[in-house]
Tab-separated table of C-alpha atoms and ligand atoms in Angstrom:
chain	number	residue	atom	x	y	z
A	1	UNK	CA	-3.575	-15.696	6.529
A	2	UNK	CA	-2.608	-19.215	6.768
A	3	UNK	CA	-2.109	-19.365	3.214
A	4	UNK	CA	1.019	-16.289	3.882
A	5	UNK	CA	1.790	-18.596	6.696
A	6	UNK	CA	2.462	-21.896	5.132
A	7	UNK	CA	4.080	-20.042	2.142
A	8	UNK	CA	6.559	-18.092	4.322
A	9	UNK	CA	7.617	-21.383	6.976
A	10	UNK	CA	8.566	-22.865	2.900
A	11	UNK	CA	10.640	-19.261	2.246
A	12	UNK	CA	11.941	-19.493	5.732
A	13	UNK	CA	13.206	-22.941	5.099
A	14	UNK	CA	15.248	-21.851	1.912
A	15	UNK	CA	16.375	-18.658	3.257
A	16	UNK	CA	18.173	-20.560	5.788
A	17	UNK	CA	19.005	-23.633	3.774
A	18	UNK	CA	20.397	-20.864	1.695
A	19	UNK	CA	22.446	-19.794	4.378
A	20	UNK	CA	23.623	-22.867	5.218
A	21	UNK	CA	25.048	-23.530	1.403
A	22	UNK	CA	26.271	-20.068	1.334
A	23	UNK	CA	28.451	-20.694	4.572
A	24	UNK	CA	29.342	-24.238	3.173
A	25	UNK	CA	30.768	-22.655	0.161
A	26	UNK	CA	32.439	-19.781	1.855
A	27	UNK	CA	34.502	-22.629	3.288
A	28	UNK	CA	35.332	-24.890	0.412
A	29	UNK	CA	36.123	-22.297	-1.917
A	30	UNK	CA	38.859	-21.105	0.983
A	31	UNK	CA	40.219	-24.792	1.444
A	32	UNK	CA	40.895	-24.857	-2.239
A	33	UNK	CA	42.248	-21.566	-2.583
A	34	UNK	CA	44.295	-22.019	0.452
A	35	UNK	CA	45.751	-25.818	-1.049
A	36	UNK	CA	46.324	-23.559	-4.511
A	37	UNK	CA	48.409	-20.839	-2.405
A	38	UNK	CA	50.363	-24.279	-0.329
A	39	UNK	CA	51.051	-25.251	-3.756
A	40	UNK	CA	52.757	-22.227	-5.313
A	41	UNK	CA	54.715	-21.447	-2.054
A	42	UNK	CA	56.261	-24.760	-2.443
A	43	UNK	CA	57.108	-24.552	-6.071
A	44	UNK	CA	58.376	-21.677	-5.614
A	45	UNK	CA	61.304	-22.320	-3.549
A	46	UNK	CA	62.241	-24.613	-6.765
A	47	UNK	CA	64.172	-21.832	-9.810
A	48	UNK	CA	61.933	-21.712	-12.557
A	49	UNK	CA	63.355	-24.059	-15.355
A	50	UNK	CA	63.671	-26.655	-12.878
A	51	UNK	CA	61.501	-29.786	-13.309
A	52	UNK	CA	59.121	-30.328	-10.157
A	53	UNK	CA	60.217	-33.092	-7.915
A	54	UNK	CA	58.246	-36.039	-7.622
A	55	UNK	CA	56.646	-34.721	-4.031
A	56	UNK	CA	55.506	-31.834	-5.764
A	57	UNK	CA	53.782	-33.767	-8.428
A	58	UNK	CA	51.943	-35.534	-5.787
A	59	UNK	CA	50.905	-32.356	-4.033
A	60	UNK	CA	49.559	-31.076	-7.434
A	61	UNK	CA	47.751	-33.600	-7.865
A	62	UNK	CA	46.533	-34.178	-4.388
A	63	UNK	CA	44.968	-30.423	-4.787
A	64	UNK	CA	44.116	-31.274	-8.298
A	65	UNK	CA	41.598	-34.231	-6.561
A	66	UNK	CA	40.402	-32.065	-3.661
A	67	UNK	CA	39.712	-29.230	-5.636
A	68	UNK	CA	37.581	-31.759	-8.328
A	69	UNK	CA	35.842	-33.216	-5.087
A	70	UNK	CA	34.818	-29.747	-3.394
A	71	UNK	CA	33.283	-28.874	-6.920
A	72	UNK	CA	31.099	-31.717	-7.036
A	73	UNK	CA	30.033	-31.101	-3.993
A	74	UNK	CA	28.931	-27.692	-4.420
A	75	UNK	CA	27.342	-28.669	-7.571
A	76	UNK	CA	25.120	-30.941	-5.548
A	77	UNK	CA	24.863	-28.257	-3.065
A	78	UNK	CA	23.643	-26.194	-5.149
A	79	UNK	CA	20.967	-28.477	-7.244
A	80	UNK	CA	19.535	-29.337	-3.637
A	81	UNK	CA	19.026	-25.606	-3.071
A	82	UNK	CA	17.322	-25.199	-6.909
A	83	UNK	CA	14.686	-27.896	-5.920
A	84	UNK	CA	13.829	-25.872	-2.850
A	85	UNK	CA	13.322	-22.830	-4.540
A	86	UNK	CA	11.374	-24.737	-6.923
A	87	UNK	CA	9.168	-25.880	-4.257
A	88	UNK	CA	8.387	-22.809	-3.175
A	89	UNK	CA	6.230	-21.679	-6.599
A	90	UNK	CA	4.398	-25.406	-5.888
A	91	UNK	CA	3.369	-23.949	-2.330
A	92	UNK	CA	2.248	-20.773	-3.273
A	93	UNK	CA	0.064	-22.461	-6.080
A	94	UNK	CA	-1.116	-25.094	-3.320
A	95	UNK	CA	-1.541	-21.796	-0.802
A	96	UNK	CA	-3.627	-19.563	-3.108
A	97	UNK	CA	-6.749	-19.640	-5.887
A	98	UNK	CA	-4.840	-18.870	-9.043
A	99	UNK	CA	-8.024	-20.094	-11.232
A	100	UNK	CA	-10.232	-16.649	-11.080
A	101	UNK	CA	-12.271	-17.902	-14.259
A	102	UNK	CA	-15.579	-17.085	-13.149
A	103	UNK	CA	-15.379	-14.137	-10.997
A	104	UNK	CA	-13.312	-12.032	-13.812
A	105	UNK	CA	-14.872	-10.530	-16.795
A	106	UNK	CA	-12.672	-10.911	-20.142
A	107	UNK	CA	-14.918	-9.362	-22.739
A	108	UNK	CA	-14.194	-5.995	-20.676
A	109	UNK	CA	-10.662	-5.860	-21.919
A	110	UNK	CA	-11.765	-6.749	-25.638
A	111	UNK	CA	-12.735	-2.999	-26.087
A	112	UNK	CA	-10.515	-0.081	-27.151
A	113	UNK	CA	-12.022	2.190	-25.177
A	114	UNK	CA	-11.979	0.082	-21.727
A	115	UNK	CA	-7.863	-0.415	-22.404
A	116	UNK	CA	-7.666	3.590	-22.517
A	117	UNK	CA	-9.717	3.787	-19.691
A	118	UNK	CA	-7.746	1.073	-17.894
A	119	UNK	CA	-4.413	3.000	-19.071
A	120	UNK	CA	-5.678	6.258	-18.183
A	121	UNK	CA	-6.231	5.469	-14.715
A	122	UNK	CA	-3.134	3.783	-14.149
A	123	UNK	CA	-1.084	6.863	-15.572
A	124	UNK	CA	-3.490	8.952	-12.784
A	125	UNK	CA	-2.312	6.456	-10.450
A	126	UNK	CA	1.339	6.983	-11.672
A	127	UNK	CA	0.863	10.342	-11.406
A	128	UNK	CA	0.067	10.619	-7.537
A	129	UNK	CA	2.408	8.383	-7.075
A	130	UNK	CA	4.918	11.221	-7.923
A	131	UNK	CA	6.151	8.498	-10.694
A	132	UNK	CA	5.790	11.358	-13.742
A	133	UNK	CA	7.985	10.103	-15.603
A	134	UNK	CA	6.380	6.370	-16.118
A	135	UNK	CA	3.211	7.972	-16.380
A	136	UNK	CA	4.540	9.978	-19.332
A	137	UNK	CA	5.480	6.854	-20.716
A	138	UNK	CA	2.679	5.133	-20.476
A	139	UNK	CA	0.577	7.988	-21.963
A	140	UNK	CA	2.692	8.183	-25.009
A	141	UNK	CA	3.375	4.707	-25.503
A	142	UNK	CA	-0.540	3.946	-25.094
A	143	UNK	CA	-1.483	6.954	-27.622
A	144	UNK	CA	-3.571	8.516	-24.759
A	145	UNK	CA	-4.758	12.041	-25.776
A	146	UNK	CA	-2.904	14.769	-23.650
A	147	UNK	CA	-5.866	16.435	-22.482
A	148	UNK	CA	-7.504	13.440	-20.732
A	149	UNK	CA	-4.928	13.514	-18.016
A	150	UNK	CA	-5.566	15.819	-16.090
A	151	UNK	CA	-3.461	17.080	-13.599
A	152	UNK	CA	-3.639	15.320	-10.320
A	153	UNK	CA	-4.027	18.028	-7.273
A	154	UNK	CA	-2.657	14.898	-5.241
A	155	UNK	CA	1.145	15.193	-6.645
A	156	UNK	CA	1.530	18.901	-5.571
A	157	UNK	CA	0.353	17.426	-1.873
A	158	UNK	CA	2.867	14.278	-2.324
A	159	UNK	CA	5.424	16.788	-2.758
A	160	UNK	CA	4.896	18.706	0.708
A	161	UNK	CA	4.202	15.107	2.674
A	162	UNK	CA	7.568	14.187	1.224
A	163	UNK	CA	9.299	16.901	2.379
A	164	UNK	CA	7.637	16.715	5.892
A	165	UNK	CA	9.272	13.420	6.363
A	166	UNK	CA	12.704	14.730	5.680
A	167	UNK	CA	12.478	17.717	8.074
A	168	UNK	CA	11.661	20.409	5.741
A	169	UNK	CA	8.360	22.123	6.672
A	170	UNK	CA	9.056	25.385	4.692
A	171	UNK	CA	5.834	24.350	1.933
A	172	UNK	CA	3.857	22.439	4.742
A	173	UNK	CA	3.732	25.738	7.109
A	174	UNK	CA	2.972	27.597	3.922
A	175	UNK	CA	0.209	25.620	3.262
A	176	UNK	CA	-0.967	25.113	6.502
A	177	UNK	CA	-1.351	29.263	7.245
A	178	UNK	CA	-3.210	29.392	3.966
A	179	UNK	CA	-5.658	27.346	4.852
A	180	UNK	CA	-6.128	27.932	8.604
A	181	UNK	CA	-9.510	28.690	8.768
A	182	UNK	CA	-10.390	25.582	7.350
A	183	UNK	CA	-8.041	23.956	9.270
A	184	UNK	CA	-9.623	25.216	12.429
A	185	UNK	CA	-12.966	24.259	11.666
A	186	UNK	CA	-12.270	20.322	11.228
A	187	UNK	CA	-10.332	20.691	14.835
A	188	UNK	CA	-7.150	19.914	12.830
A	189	UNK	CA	-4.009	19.561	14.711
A	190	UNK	CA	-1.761	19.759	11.966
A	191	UNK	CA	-0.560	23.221	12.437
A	192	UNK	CA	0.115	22.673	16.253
A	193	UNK	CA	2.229	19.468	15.019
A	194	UNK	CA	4.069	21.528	12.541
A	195	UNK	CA	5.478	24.238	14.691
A	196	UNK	CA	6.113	21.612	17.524
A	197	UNK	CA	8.660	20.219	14.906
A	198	UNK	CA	9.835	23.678	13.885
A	199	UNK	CA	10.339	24.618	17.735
A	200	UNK	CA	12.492	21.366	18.095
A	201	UNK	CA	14.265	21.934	14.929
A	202	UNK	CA	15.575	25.253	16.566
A	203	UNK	CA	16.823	23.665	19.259
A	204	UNK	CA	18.411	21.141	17.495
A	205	UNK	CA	17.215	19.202	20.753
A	206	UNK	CA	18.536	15.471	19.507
A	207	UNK	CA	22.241	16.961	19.093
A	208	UNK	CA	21.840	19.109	22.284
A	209	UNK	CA	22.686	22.049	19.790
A	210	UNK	CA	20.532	25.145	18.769
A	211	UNK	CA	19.334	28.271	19.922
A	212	UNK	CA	17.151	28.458	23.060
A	213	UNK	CA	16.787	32.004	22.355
A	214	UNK	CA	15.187	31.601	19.084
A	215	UNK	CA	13.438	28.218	20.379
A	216	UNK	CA	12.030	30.352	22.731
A	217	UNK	CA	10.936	33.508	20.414
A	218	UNK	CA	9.474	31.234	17.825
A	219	UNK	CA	7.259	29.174	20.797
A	220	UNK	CA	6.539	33.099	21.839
A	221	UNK	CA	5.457	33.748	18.386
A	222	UNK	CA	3.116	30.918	17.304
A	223	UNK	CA	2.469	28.886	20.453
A	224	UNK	CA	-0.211	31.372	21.796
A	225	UNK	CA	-3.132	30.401	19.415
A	226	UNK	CA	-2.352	26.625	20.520
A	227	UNK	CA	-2.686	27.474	24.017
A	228	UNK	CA	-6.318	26.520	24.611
A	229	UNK	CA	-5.927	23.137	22.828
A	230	UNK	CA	-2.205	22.338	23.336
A	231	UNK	CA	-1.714	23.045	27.139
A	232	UNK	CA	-0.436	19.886	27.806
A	233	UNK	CA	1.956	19.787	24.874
A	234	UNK	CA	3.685	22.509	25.150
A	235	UNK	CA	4.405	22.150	28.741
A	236	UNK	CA	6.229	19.357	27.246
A	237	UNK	CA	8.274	21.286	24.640
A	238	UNK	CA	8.886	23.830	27.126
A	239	UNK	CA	10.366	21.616	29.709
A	240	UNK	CA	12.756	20.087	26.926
A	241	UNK	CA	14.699	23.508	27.350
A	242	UNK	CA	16.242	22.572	30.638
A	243	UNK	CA	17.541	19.298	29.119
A	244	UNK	CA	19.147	20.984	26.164
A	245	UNK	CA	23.241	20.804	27.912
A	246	UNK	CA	22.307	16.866	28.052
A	247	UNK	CA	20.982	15.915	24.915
A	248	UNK	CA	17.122	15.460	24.857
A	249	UNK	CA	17.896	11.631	23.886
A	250	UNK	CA	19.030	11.378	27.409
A	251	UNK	CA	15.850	12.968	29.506
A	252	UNK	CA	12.224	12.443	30.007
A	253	UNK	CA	11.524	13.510	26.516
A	254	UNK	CA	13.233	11.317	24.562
A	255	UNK	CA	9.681	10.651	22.937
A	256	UNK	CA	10.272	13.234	21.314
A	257	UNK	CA	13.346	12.692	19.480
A	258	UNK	CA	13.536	10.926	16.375
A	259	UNK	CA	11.228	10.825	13.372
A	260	UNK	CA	8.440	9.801	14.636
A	261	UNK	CA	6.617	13.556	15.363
A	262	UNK	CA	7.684	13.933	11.283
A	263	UNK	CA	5.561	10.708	10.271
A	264	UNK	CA	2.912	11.817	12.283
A	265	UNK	CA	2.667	15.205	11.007
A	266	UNK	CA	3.116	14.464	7.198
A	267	UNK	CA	-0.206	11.653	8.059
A	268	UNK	CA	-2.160	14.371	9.376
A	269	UNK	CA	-1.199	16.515	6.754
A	270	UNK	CA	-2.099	14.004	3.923
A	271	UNK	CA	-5.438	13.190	5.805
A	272	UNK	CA	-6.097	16.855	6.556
A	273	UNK	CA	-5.290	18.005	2.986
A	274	UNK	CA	-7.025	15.595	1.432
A	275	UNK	CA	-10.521	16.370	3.265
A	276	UNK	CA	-10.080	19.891	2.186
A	277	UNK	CA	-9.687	19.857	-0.814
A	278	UNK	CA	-12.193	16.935	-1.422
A	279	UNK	CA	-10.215	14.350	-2.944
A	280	UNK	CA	-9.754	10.936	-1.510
A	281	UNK	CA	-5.803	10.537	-0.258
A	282	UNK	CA	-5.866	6.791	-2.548
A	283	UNK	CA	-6.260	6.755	-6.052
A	284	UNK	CA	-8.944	5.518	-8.031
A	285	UNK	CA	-6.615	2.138	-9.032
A	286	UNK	CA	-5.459	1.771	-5.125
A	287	UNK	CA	-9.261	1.801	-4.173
A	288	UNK	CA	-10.078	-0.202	-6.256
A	289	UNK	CA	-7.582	-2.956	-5.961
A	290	UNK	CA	-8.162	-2.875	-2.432
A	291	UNK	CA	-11.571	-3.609	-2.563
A	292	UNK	CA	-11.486	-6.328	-4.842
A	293	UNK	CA	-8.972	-7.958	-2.321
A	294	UNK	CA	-11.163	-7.762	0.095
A	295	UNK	CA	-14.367	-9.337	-1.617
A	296	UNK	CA	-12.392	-12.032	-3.564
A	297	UNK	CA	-12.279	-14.432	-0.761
A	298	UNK	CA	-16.134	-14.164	-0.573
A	299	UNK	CA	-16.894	-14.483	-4.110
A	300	UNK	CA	-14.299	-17.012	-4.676
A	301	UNK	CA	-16.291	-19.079	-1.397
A	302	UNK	CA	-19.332	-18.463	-2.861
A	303	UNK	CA	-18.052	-19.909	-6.252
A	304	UNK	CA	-17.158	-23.391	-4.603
A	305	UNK	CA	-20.512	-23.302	-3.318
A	306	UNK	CA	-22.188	-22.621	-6.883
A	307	UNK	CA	-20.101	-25.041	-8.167
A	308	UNK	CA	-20.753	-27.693	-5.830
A	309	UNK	CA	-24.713	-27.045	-6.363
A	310	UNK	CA	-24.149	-26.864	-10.077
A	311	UNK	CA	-26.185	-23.710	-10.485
A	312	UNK	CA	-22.754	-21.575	-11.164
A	313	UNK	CA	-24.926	-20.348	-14.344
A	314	UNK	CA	-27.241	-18.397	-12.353
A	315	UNK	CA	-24.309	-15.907	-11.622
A	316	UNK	CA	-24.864	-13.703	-14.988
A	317	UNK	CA	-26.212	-10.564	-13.645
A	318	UNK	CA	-23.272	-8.622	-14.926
A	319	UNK	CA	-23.581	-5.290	-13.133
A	320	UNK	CA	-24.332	-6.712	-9.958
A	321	UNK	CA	-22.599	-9.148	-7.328
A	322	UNK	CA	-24.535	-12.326	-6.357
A	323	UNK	CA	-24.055	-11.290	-2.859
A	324	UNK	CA	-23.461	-7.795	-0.826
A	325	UNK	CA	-19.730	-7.416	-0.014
A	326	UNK	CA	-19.658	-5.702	3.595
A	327	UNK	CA	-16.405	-3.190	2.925
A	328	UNK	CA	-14.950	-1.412	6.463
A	329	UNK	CA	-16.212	2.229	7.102
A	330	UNK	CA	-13.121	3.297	5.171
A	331	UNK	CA	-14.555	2.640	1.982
A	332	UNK	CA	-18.084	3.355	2.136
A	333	UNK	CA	-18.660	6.861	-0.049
A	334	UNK	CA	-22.168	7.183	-0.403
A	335	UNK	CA	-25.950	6.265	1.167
A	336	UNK	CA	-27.520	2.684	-0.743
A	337	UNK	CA	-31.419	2.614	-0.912
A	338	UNK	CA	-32.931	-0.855	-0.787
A	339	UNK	CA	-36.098	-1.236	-1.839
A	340	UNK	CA	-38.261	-2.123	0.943
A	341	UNK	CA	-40.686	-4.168	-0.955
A	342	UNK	CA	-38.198	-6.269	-3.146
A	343	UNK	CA	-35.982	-6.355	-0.685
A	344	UNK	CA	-33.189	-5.163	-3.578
A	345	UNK	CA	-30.547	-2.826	-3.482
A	346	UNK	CA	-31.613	0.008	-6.116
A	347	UNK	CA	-29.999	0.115	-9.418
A	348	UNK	CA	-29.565	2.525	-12.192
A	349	UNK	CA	-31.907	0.868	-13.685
A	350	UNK	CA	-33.989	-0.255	-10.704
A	351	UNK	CA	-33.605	3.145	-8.896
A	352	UNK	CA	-36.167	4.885	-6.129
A	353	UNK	CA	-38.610	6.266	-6.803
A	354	UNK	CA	-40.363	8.893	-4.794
A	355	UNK	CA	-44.239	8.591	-4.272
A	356	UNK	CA	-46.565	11.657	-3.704
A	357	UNK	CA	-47.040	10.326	-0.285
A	358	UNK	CA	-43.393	10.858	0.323
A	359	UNK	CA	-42.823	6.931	0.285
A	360	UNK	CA	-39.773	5.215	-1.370
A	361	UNK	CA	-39.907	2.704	-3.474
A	362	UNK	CA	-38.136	1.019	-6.725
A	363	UNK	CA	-39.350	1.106	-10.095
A	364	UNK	CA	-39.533	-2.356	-10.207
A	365	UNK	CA	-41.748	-2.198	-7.184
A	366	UNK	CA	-43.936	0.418	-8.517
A	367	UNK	CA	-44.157	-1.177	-11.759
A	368	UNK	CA	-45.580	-4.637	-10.375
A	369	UNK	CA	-47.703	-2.627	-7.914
A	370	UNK	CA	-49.357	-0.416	-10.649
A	371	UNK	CA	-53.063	-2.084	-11.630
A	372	UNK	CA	-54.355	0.570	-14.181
A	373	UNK	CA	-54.054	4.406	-13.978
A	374	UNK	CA	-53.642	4.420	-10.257
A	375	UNK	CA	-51.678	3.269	-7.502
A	376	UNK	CA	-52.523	2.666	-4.218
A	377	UNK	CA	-49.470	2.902	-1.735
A	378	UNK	CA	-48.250	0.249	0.187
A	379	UNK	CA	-47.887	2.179	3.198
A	380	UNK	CA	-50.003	4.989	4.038
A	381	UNK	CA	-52.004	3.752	1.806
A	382	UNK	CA	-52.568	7.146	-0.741
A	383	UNK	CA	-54.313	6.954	-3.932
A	384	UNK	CA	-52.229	7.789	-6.646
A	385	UNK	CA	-50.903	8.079	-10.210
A	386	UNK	CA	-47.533	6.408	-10.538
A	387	UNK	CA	-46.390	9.076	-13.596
A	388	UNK	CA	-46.033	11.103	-10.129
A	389	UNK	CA	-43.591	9.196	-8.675
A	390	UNK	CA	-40.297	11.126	-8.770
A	391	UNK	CA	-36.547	9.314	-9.385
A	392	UNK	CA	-34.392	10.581	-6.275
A	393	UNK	CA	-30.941	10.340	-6.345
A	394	UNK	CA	-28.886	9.742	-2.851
B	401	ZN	ZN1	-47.247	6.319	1.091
């Protein structure tokens, strides 16, 4: 944060320093058009074969000087304000770790099939980012076969959250009724939120417009289910009716003017959606970038501290991170088992293993624990054979 600090006081500094020339230049470039326009008003009071009088040489070349002198000037002007734009890339590299040498892996790009994979998820990526037409692109100019892009159920969902943010719920309400029930049983309030919006559409409530009559028959028609839930609410939308001759932006419930109940509902319809139909509401690529931000400055701290202790070879283990990342609930997806003898997070090749007992353990574990045909558990402590022990998956 300090690092977005410092570099931003530097922008600041140009931006107005910027300004500053920009204003400057405004000016000069007037003065000098304004001594060019002195200059042909006087000549031309003098007929046009006519030599110019000796005064008028002197103004020529008065504004001939001034003009040469404002130039310079701007020229400096303008060098000044190169060398503090150029300053600007120094503070950034003083600001931030460009050198990622050690924490990246080059030999995974050196293989055909990791680029296609690499492509492949950035086309997905295009994809749900409604940019089809890059992503078509990319897949042709990268050769990637047809078939391995599949479809992303996100874009059809992009499309409705779009269109809830201009106004037009016509797909969202569509979508919503479809999937009520399910709607219903994750105590979603997404179809309340899109009616609200339809109810104040009808009214037209921002430019005191619309129908009450029809606000009112649609609130008749699809308010009642939301009664139990919604009391509150639609007390609310109900009392906008008697500030319809005003304006709504000029009563109680202005809150509800503007686009902010649109936002809203096209988040909870992304979030709803998403849980739905199972798929996560970031792409692979965003997830993934996202994360990596957020353990870089750890690894990257743990790398000056490797370094410093000269041991920065012991960090070769090339599936696994020298040290756990702690990620925000957001981007947890599934259990971890550590093993509680190794004190190791399992692995797929270190994974648990189940023990007749009903025990947990990892292979590694029951491998150094095994003396002969039998094993006795750690913890209960069973007599067993460890060909029992079962892999479990979490
Ligand atoms: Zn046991």
């Amino acid at each position: 944060m300090d690092a977005c600090e410092a570099v931003e006081k530097e922008l600041q500094r140009v931006i107005s320093k910027f300004n500053g020339v920009h204003e400057n230049a405004k000016r000069m470039l007037g003065d000098v058009a304004k001594n060019f326009d002195d200059f042909k008003s006087s000549i031309a009071e003098v007929p046009a074969e006519e030599k110019l009088t000796t005064e008028q040489i002197n103004i020529l070349r008065e504004t001939l000087t001034k003009t040469k002198e404002k130039l310079q000037r701007l020229t400096t002007d303008h060098r000044d304000l190169h060398g503090a734009v150029s300053k600007i890339g120094k503070t950034i590299e003083r600001n931030f770790v460009s050198d990622f040498s050690t924490i990246t892996r080059n030999d995974v790009l050196v293989e055909e099939q990791n680029i296609q994979l690499l492509n492949k998820v950035i086309a997905q990526h295009l994809q749900r980012n409604n940019l089809d037409d890059v992503a078509a692109t990319l897949i042709n100019e990268s050769k990637l076969p047809a078939e391995e892009i599949v479809s992303d159920p996100f874009s059809n969902l992009h499309r409705i959250w779009e269109a809830i943010y201009r106004g037009d719920l016509t797909e969202a309400l569509e979508w919503a009724s479809e999937h009520s029930a399910k709607l219903e049983a994750r105590n979603s309030s997404l179809e309340f939120k899109l009616h609200r919006i339809a109810f104040l559409q009808k009214l037209d409530a921002e430019n005191g417009g619309g129908s009450p009559i029809e606000a009112i028959a649609y609130a008749r028609k699809h308010f009642s289910k939301f009664v139990d839930k919604f009391e509150k609410e639609i007390q609310l939308l109900m009392g906008t009716l008697m500030y319809i001759p005003v304006g709504l932006e000029n009563s109680p419930y202005r809150g509800l003017c503007g686009p902010n109940l649109m936002v809203e509902a096209a988040d909870t319809f992304l979030k709803d959606a998403c849980s739905i139909l199972g798929i996560t509401k970031d792409s692979p690529l965003t997830v993934v970038t996202n994360t990596g931000c957020t353990a870089l400055p750890a690894l990257l701290n743990l790398k000056q501290v490797m370094l410093s202790r000269q041991v920065l070879g012991m960090w070769n283990g090339r599936d696994e991170l020298p040290i756990e990342i702690d990620l925000d609930s957001e981007h947890r997806y599934h259990s971890i088992f550590a093993c509680p003898i190794l004190r190791q997070q399992s692995t797929e090749e270190n994974p648990p293993m189940k023990l007749v007992c009903g025990h947990v353990i990892s292979r590694d574990a029951l491998d150094k624990l095994c003396s002969g045909p039998t094993l006795k558990c750690p913890y209960c402590p069973v007599d067993q054979s460890p060909n029992d022990a079962k892999l479990i998956y979490f």
